[in-house]
Amino acid sequence: MTTVTPAAELELRRALAVPLSGFEVRDSGAGMDSVVTIRGHAAVFDRLSHDLGGFRERITRGAFASVLDQNPDVHLVVGHDMTKPLARTANGTLELREDPMGLHMWARVSLDTTHARDAVADMRNGLVDQASFAFTVGDDEWAQEPDTGIVRTIRQVAGLFDVSHMGQAFLRLE
C-alpha cells in the first residue's frame, strides 16, 4: 500500500453516496395515514464507495462516534436539498446512532408536503437505492491499494450535516 496526498479541495464539506440494502418504509402505526417511519443505514462501514472521480472512500467502524456525541442538528433531506426536509434530530423526528453495520437512522416523516409524499412514493416503488450523507472529515488516510486504486479511509467524521436519499430503495417504511 502506497500513501497518497489528497487534493486540497477534497477537504471541504462533501457528500458521500454508497449503495445500500435492507431499508424499509412502512406506515408508522401511529394511527395517522400522514406519517411514516423510515429506518436503515445512511452509511455502511468497511464498504467501498462508487468511484468519486479517481478515488473511492471507505468508512471505518467508530468514525461517527465523536460527532454523534456532540449531538449535531442533522437533517434528513431529499437529494441533499435543505429546502426539502423530511426529518431532523433537533425536533426528535430523526435519530442517528452507530451500530455494528454503520450509521443507523430512524425517522418519522410527515406526508404533509409534496416532496415528502414523492420521496416516500419513490421508496415504495423501488426507485431509490442509495443513501448519502454530508460531512467534513476529522481524520483520514489516503492509500494506493493494488486491487481498488486510490482509497480514502475515513477514520473520524468531524461534522455531520444531513443524511439524504439518492436514487432507488434504500429505506424501509414502517
mmCIF file of N, CA and C in Angstrom, residues 25-123:
data_model
loop_
_atom_site.group_PDB
_atom_site.id
_atom_site.type_symbol
_atom_site.label_atom_id
_atom_site.label_comp_id
_atom_site.label_asym_id
_atom_site.label_seq_id
_atom_site.Cartn_x
_atom_site.Cartn_y
_atom_site.Cartn_z
ATOM 1 N N VAL A 25 -39.748 1.040 4.389
ATOM 2 C CA VAL A 25 -40.627 2.182 4.578
ATOM 3 C C VAL A 25 -42.006 1.596 4.847
ATOM 4 N N ARG A 26 -42.592 1.930 5.993
ATOM 5 C CA ARG A 26 -43.901 1.399 6.373
ATOM 6 C C ARG A 26 -44.754 2.489 7.013
ATOM 7 N N ASP A 27 -46.070 2.242 7.056
ATOM 8 C CA ASP A 27 -46.916 3.138 7.824
ATOM 9 C C ASP A 27 -46.438 3.101 9.258
ATOM 10 N N SER A 28 -46.512 4.222 9.943
ATOM 11 C CA SER A 28 -45.901 4.343 11.257
ATOM 12 C C SER A 28 -46.642 3.589 12.347
ATOM 13 N N GLY A 29 -47.911 3.283 12.144
ATOM 14 C CA GLY A 29 -48.687 2.637 13.192
ATOM 15 C C GLY A 29 -49.170 3.631 14.227
ATOM 16 N N ALA A 30 -48.961 4.906 13.989
ATOM 17 C CA ALA A 30 -49.346 5.948 14.938
ATOM 18 C C ALA A 30 -50.801 6.351 14.771
ATOM 19 N N GLY A 31 -51.523 5.645 13.910
ATOM 20 C CA GLY A 31 -52.924 5.962 13.710
ATOM 21 C C GLY A 31 -53.136 7.122 12.755
ATOM 22 N N MET A 32 -52.085 7.587 12.128
ATOM 23 C CA MET A 32 -52.203 8.690 11.176
ATOM 24 C C MET A 32 -51.697 8.207 9.826
ATOM 25 N N ASP A 33 -52.523 8.377 8.797
ATOM 26 C CA ASP A 33 -52.101 7.988 7.459
ATOM 27 C C ASP A 33 -51.044 8.939 6.916
ATOM 28 N N SER A 34 -50.875 10.092 7.553
ATOM 29 C CA SER A 34 -49.970 11.094 7.011
ATOM 30 C C SER A 34 -48.571 11.041 7.626
ATOM 31 N N VAL A 35 -48.245 9.957 8.365
ATOM 32 C CA VAL A 35 -46.917 9.826 8.958
ATOM 33 C C VAL A 35 -46.388 8.426 8.662
ATOM 34 N N VAL A 36 -45.121 8.355 8.221
ATOM 35 C CA VAL A 36 -44.454 7.078 8.023
ATOM 36 C C VAL A 36 -43.148 7.089 8.802
ATOM 37 N N THR A 37 -42.662 5.901 9.108
ATOM 38 C CA THR A 37 -41.362 5.762 9.745
ATOM 39 C C THR A 37 -40.401 5.178 8.727
ATOM 40 N N ILE A 38 -39.231 5.773 8.644
ATOM 41 C CA ILE A 38 -38.186 5.318 7.739
ATOM 42 C C ILE A 38 -36.983 4.927 8.585
ATOM 43 N N ARG A 39 -36.408 3.765 8.312
ATOM 44 C CA ARG A 39 -35.205 3.384 9.042
ATOM 45 C C ARG A 39 -34.277 2.601 8.138
ATOM 46 N N GLY A 40 -33.007 2.607 8.490
ATOM 47 C CA GLY A 40 -31.988 1.915 7.723
ATOM 48 C C GLY A 40 -30.626 2.521 7.998
ATOM 49 N N HIS A 41 -29.693 2.338 7.117
ATOM 50 C CA HIS A 41 -28.331 2.840 7.306
ATOM 51 C C HIS A 41 -27.994 3.893 6.258
ATOM 52 N N ALA A 42 -27.602 5.064 6.724
ATOM 53 C CA ALA A 42 -27.180 6.147 5.836
ATOM 54 C C ALA A 42 -25.731 5.962 5.405
ATOM 55 N N ALA A 43 -24.990 5.138 6.136
ATOM 56 C CA ALA A 43 -23.602 4.808 5.790
ATOM 57 C C ALA A 43 -23.323 3.405 6.305
ATOM 58 N N VAL A 44 -22.497 2.667 5.565
ATOM 59 C CA VAL A 44 -22.142 1.301 5.939
ATOM 60 C C VAL A 44 -20.630 1.237 6.106
ATOM 61 N N PHE A 45 -20.179 0.639 7.204
ATOM 62 C CA PHE A 45 -18.748 0.538 7.479
ATOM 63 C C PHE A 45 -18.061 -0.447 6.540
ATOM 64 N N ASP A 46 -16.792 -0.160 6.272
ATOM 65 C CA ASP A 46 -15.892 -1.070 5.553
ATOM 66 C C ASP A 46 -16.390 -1.485 4.178
ATOM 67 N N ARG A 47 -17.145 -0.620 3.532
ATOM 68 C CA ARG A 47 -17.620 -0.866 2.171
ATOM 69 C C ARG A 47 -17.101 0.272 1.296
ATOM 70 N N LEU A 48 -16.562 -0.053 0.140
ATOM 71 C CA LEU A 48 -16.047 0.977 -0.754
ATOM 72 C C LEU A 48 -17.182 1.718 -1.446
ATOM 73 N N SER A 49 -17.012 3.028 -1.567
ATOM 74 C CA SER A 49 -17.971 3.848 -2.307
ATOM 75 C C SER A 49 -17.814 3.591 -3.800
ATOM 76 N N HIS A 50 -18.696 4.203 -4.569
ATOM 77 C CA HIS A 50 -18.512 4.248 -6.016
ATOM 78 C C HIS A 50 -17.278 5.096 -6.297
ATOM 79 N N ASP A 51 -16.796 5.058 -7.521
ATOM 80 C CA ASP A 51 -15.685 5.921 -7.926
ATOM 81 C C ASP A 51 -16.129 7.378 -7.779
ATOM 82 N N LEU A 52 -15.341 8.143 -7.063
ATOM 83 C CA LEU A 52 -15.660 9.545 -6.807
ATOM 84 C C LEU A 52 -14.787 10.482 -7.633
ATOM 85 N N GLY A 53 -14.346 10.018 -8.777
ATOM 86 C CA GLY A 53 -13.511 10.831 -9.640
ATOM 87 C C GLY A 53 -12.038 10.513 -9.475
ATOM 88 N N GLY A 54 -11.698 9.236 -9.523
ATOM 89 C CA GLY A 54 -10.307 8.818 -9.420
ATOM 90 C C GLY A 54 -9.929 8.236 -8.078
ATOM 91 N N PHE A 55 -10.868 8.162 -7.160
ATOM 92 C CA PHE A 55 -10.625 7.536 -5.863
ATOM 93 C C PHE A 55 -11.949 7.019 -5.311
ATOM 94 N N ARG A 56 -11.865 6.169 -4.308
ATOM 95 C CA ARG A 56 -13.035 5.636 -3.612
ATOM 96 C C ARG A 56 -12.852 5.877 -2.132
ATOM 97 N N GLU A 57 -13.942 5.812 -1.380
ATOM 98 C CA GLU A 57 -13.857 6.020 0.065
ATOM 99 C C GLU A 57 -14.404 4.827 0.825
ATOM 100 N N ARG A 58 -13.854 4.647 2.022
ATOM 101 C CA ARG A 58 -14.272 3.596 2.953
ATOM 102 C C ARG A 58 -14.390 4.264 4.325
ATOM 103 N N ILE A 59 -15.396 3.884 5.081
ATOM 104 C CA ILE A 59 -15.599 4.438 6.422
ATOM 105 C C ILE A 59 -15.326 3.338 7.434
ATOM 106 N N THR A 60 -14.493 3.632 8.432
ATOM 107 C CA THR A 60 -14.170 2.628 9.447
ATOM 108 C C THR A 60 -15.192 2.664 10.580
ATOM 109 N N ARG A 61 -15.292 1.535 11.261
ATOM 110 C CA ARG A 61 -16.160 1.444 12.444
ATOM 111 C C ARG A 61 -15.722 2.484 13.457
ATOM 112 N N GLY A 62 -16.681 3.144 14.050
ATOM 113 C CA GLY A 62 -16.382 4.163 15.051
ATOM 114 C C GLY A 62 -16.180 5.556 14.486
ATOM 115 N N ALA A 63 -16.239 5.719 13.164
ATOM 116 C CA ALA A 63 -15.965 7.023 12.542
ATOM 117 C C ALA A 63 -16.979 8.097 12.946
ATOM 118 N N PHE A 64 -18.203 7.701 13.297
ATOM 119 C CA PHE A 64 -19.237 8.674 13.647
ATOM 120 C C PHE A 64 -19.357 8.915 15.153
ATOM 121 N N ALA A 65 -18.679 8.127 15.973
ATOM 122 C CA ALA A 65 -18.872 8.178 17.424
ATOM 123 C C ALA A 65 -18.664 9.574 17.995
ATOM 124 N N SER A 66 -17.582 10.205 17.663
ATOM 125 C CA SER A 66 -17.261 11.515 18.223
ATOM 126 C C SER A 66 -18.269 12.587 17.804
ATOM 127 N N VAL A 67 -18.619 12.619 16.527
ATOM 128 C CA VAL A 67 -19.553 13.640 16.063
ATOM 129 C C VAL A 67 -20.947 13.402 16.636
ATOM 130 N N LEU A 68 -21.370 12.156 16.777
ATOM 131 C CA LEU A 68 -22.684 11.885 17.358
ATOM 132 C C LEU A 68 -22.724 12.243 18.837
ATOM 133 N N ASP A 69 -21.590 12.116 19.525
ATOM 134 C CA ASP A 69 -21.514 12.528 20.934
ATOM 135 C C ASP A 69 -21.760 14.027 21.099
ATOM 136 N N GLN A 70 -21.512 14.795 20.045
ATOM 137 C CA GLN A 70 -21.721 16.242 20.078
ATOM 138 C C GLN A 70 -23.181 16.625 19.839
ATOM 139 N N ASN A 71 -24.039 15.634 19.570
ATOM 140 C CA ASN A 71 -25.462 15.844 19.343
ATOM 141 C C ASN A 71 -25.716 16.895 18.256
ATOM 142 N N PRO A 72 -25.213 16.682 17.040
ATOM 143 C CA PRO A 72 -25.380 17.679 15.975
ATOM 144 C C PRO A 72 -26.829 17.756 15.498
ATOM 145 N N ASP A 73 -27.198 18.903 14.963
ATOM 146 C CA ASP A 73 -28.518 19.077 14.357
ATOM 147 C C ASP A 73 -28.421 18.601 12.911
ATOM 148 N N VAL A 74 -28.800 17.353 12.678
ATOM 149 C CA VAL A 74 -28.706 16.729 11.359
ATOM 150 C C VAL A 74 -30.107 16.648 10.758
ATOM 151 N N HIS A 75 -30.199 16.881 9.460
ATOM 152 C CA HIS A 75 -31.471 16.846 8.752
ATOM 153 C C HIS A 75 -31.509 15.632 7.824
ATOM 154 N N LEU A 76 -32.663 15.009 7.694
ATOM 155 C CA LEU A 76 -32.923 14.043 6.633
ATOM 156 C C LEU A 76 -33.600 14.838 5.533
ATOM 157 N N VAL A 77 -32.983 14.859 4.357
ATOM 158 C CA VAL A 77 -33.490 15.672 3.251
ATOM 159 C C VAL A 77 -33.511 14.851 1.966
ATOM 160 N N VAL A 78 -34.162 15.383 0.972
ATOM 161 C CA VAL A 78 -34.226 14.759 -0.351
ATOM 162 C C VAL A 78 -33.053 15.279 -1.180
ATOM 163 N N GLY A 79 -32.173 14.387 -1.615
ATOM 164 C CA GLY A 79 -31.088 14.742 -2.523
ATOM 165 C C GLY A 79 -30.187 15.866 -2.041
ATOM 166 N N HIS A 80 -29.901 15.940 -0.736
ATOM 167 C CA HIS A 80 -29.070 16.984 -0.126
ATOM 168 C C HIS A 80 -29.636 18.385 -0.322
ATOM 169 N N ASP A 81 -30.918 18.463 -0.613
ATOM 170 C CA ASP A 81 -31.573 19.754 -0.810
ATOM 171 C C ASP A 81 -32.206 20.178 0.514
ATOM 172 N N MET A 82 -31.573 21.141 1.191
ATOM 173 C CA MET A 82 -32.048 21.567 2.505
ATOM 174 C C MET A 82 -33.413 22.250 2.452
ATOM 175 N N THR A 83 -33.920 22.548 1.250
ATOM 176 C CA THR A 83 -35.272 23.093 1.131
ATOM 177 C C THR A 83 -36.313 21.983 1.066
ATOM 178 N N LYS A 84 -35.856 20.711 1.141
ATOM 179 C CA LYS A 84 -36.782 19.569 1.105
ATOM 180 C C LYS A 84 -36.543 18.676 2.320
ATOM 181 N N PRO A 85 -36.835 19.199 3.519
ATOM 182 C CA PRO A 85 -36.608 18.411 4.736
ATOM 183 C C PRO A 85 -37.668 17.332 4.922
ATOM 184 N N LEU A 86 -37.225 16.207 5.500
ATOM 185 C CA LEU A 86 -38.131 15.113 5.843
ATOM 186 C C LEU A 86 -38.175 14.903 7.361
ATOM 187 N N ALA A 87 -37.045 15.093 8.040
ATOM 188 C CA ALA A 87 -36.963 14.902 9.492
ATOM 189 C C ALA A 87 -35.705 15.613 9.984
ATOM 190 N N ARG A 88 -35.574 15.713 11.334
ATOM 191 C CA ARG A 88 -34.459 16.472 11.897
ATOM 192 C C ARG A 88 -34.186 16.014 13.323
ATOM 193 N N THR A 89 -32.913 15.916 13.667
ATOM 194 C CA THR A 89 -32.575 15.483 15.028
ATOM 195 C C THR A 89 -33.033 16.503 16.068
ATOM 196 N N ALA A 90 -32.966 17.790 15.746
ATOM 197 C CA ALA A 90 -33.296 18.837 16.725
ATOM 198 C C ALA A 90 -34.744 18.766 17.204
ATOM 199 N N ASN A 91 -35.662 18.276 16.369
ATOM 200 C CA ASN A 91 -37.058 18.190 16.810
ATOM 201 C C ASN A 91 -37.484 16.760 17.140
ATOM 202 N N GLY A 92 -36.512 15.839 17.159
ATOM 203 C CA GLY A 92 -36.801 14.470 17.571
ATOM 204 C C GLY A 92 -37.418 13.581 16.512
ATOM 205 N N THR A 93 -37.535 14.059 15.279
ATOM 206 C CA THR A 93 -38.106 13.222 14.226
ATOM 207 C C THR A 93 -37.046 12.385 13.511
ATOM 208 N N LEU A 94 -35.759 12.634 13.806
ATOM 209 C CA LEU A 94 -34.657 11.864 13.240
ATOM 210 C C LEU A 94 -33.732 11.437 14.369
ATOM 211 N N GLU A 95 -33.414 10.156 14.404
ATOM 212 C CA GLU A 95 -32.442 9.627 15.364
ATOM 213 C C GLU A 95 -31.334 8.932 14.596
ATOM 214 N N LEU A 96 -30.091 9.201 15.014
ATOM 215 C CA LEU A 96 -28.917 8.595 14.396
ATOM 216 C C LEU A 96 -28.088 7.921 15.472
ATOM 217 N N ARG A 97 -27.509 6.766 15.144
ATOM 218 C CA ARG A 97 -26.602 6.073 16.062
ATOM 219 C C ARG A 97 -25.717 5.146 15.251
ATOM 220 N N GLU A 98 -24.562 4.843 15.815
ATOM 221 C CA GLU A 98 -23.712 3.828 15.205
ATOM 222 C C GLU A 98 -24.169 2.471 15.691
ATOM 223 N N ASP A 99 -24.181 1.500 14.801
ATOM 224 C CA ASP A 99 -24.383 0.112 15.188
ATOM 225 C C ASP A 99 -23.296 -0.698 14.480
ATOM 226 N N PRO A 100 -23.242 -1.996 14.636
ATOM 227 C CA PRO A 100 -22.161 -2.759 14.010
ATOM 228 C C PRO A 100 -22.082 -2.629 12.483
ATOM 229 N N MET A 101 -23.195 -2.286 11.832
ATOM 230 C CA MET A 101 -23.210 -2.180 10.375
ATOM 231 C C MET A 101 -22.783 -0.793 9.882
ATOM 232 N N GLY A 102 -23.159 0.265 10.603
ATOM 233 C CA GLY A 102 -22.845 1.607 10.124
ATOM 234 C C GLY A 102 -23.623 2.678 10.859
ATOM 235 N N LEU A 103 -23.948 3.744 10.139
ATOM 236 C CA LEU A 103 -24.713 4.860 10.697
ATOM 237 C C LEU A 103 -26.191 4.551 10.514
ATOM 238 N N HIS A 104 -26.822 4.109 11.598
ATOM 239 C CA HIS A 104 -28.238 3.737 11.563
ATOM 240 C C HIS A 104 -29.077 4.991 11.753
ATOM 241 N N MET A 105 -30.145 5.084 10.961
ATOM 242 C CA MET A 105 -31.062 6.208 11.106
ATOM 243 C C MET A 105 -32.487 5.702 11.265
ATOM 244 N N TRP A 106 -33.252 6.467 12.020
ATOM 245 C CA TRP A 106 -34.679 6.229 12.211
ATOM 246 C C TRP A 106 -35.341 7.586 12.095
ATOM 247 N N ALA A 107 -36.393 7.675 11.289
ATOM 248 C CA ALA A 107 -37.059 8.957 11.090
ATOM 249 C C ALA A 107 -38.567 8.769 11.036
ATOM 250 N N ARG A 108 -39.273 9.706 11.627
ATOM 251 C CA ARG A 108 -40.720 9.782 11.499
ATOM 252 C C ARG A 108 -40.996 10.939 10.550
ATOM 253 N N VAL A 109 -41.589 10.622 9.383
ATOM 254 C CA VAL A 109 -41.762 11.602 8.317
ATOM 255 C C VAL A 109 -43.245 11.898 8.107
ATOM 256 N N SER A 110 -43.580 13.175 8.166
ATOM 257 C CA SER A 110 -44.939 13.618 7.866
ATOM 258 C C SER A 110 -45.109 13.693 6.362
ATOM 259 N N LEU A 111 -46.241 13.224 5.876
ATOM 260 C CA LEU A 111 -46.527 13.257 4.443
ATOM 261 C C LEU A 111 -47.329 14.498 4.067
ATOM 262 N N ASP A 112 -47.192 15.546 4.844
ATOM 263 C CA ASP A 112 -47.938 16.781 4.612
ATOM 264 C C ASP A 112 -47.344 17.657 3.518
ATOM 265 N N THR A 113 -46.167 17.296 2.996
ATOM 266 C CA THR A 113 -45.572 18.084 1.912
ATOM 267 C C THR A 113 -45.456 17.233 0.650
ATOM 268 N N THR A 114 -45.473 17.890 -0.477
ATOM 269 C CA THR A 114 -45.360 17.192 -1.753
ATOM 270 C C THR A 114 -44.042 16.448 -1.860
ATOM 271 N N HIS A 115 -42.938 17.087 -1.444
ATOM 272 C CA HIS A 115 -41.636 16.416 -1.578
ATOM 273 C C HIS A 115 -41.542 15.180 -0.684
ATOM 274 N N ALA A 116 -42.189 15.193 0.481
ATOM 275 C CA ALA A 116 -42.185 14.007 1.350
ATOM 276 C C ALA A 116 -43.009 12.886 0.717
ATOM 277 N N ARG A 117 -44.190 13.219 0.203
ATOM 278 C CA ARG A 117 -45.016 12.200 -0.463
ATOM 279 C C ARG A 117 -44.285 11.612 -1.669
ATOM 280 N N ASP A 118 -43.618 12.474 -2.441
ATOM 281 C CA ASP A 118 -42.866 11.995 -3.611
ATOM 282 C C ASP A 118 -41.711 11.097 -3.190
ATOM 283 N N ALA A 119 -40.974 11.492 -2.150
ATOM 284 C CA ALA A 119 -39.828 10.698 -1.680
ATOM 285 C C ALA A 119 -40.289 9.322 -1.205
ATOM 286 N N VAL A 120 -41.366 9.287 -0.436
ATOM 287 C CA VAL A 120 -41.873 8.013 0.072
ATOM 288 C C VAL A 120 -42.406 7.155 -1.078
ATOM 289 N N ALA A 121 -43.094 7.763 -2.035
ATOM 290 C CA ALA A 121 -43.584 7.008 -3.195
ATOM 291 C C ALA A 121 -42.410 6.410 -3.974
ATOM 292 N N ASP A 122 -41.323 7.173 -4.136
ATOM 293 C CA ASP A 122 -40.146 6.654 -4.834
ATOM 294 C C ASP A 122 -39.534 5.471 -4.094
ATOM 295 N N MET A 123 -39.534 5.521 -2.762
ATOM 296 C CA MET A 123 -39.021 4.397 -1.970
ATOM 297 C C MET A 123 -39.918 3.182 -2.117
#
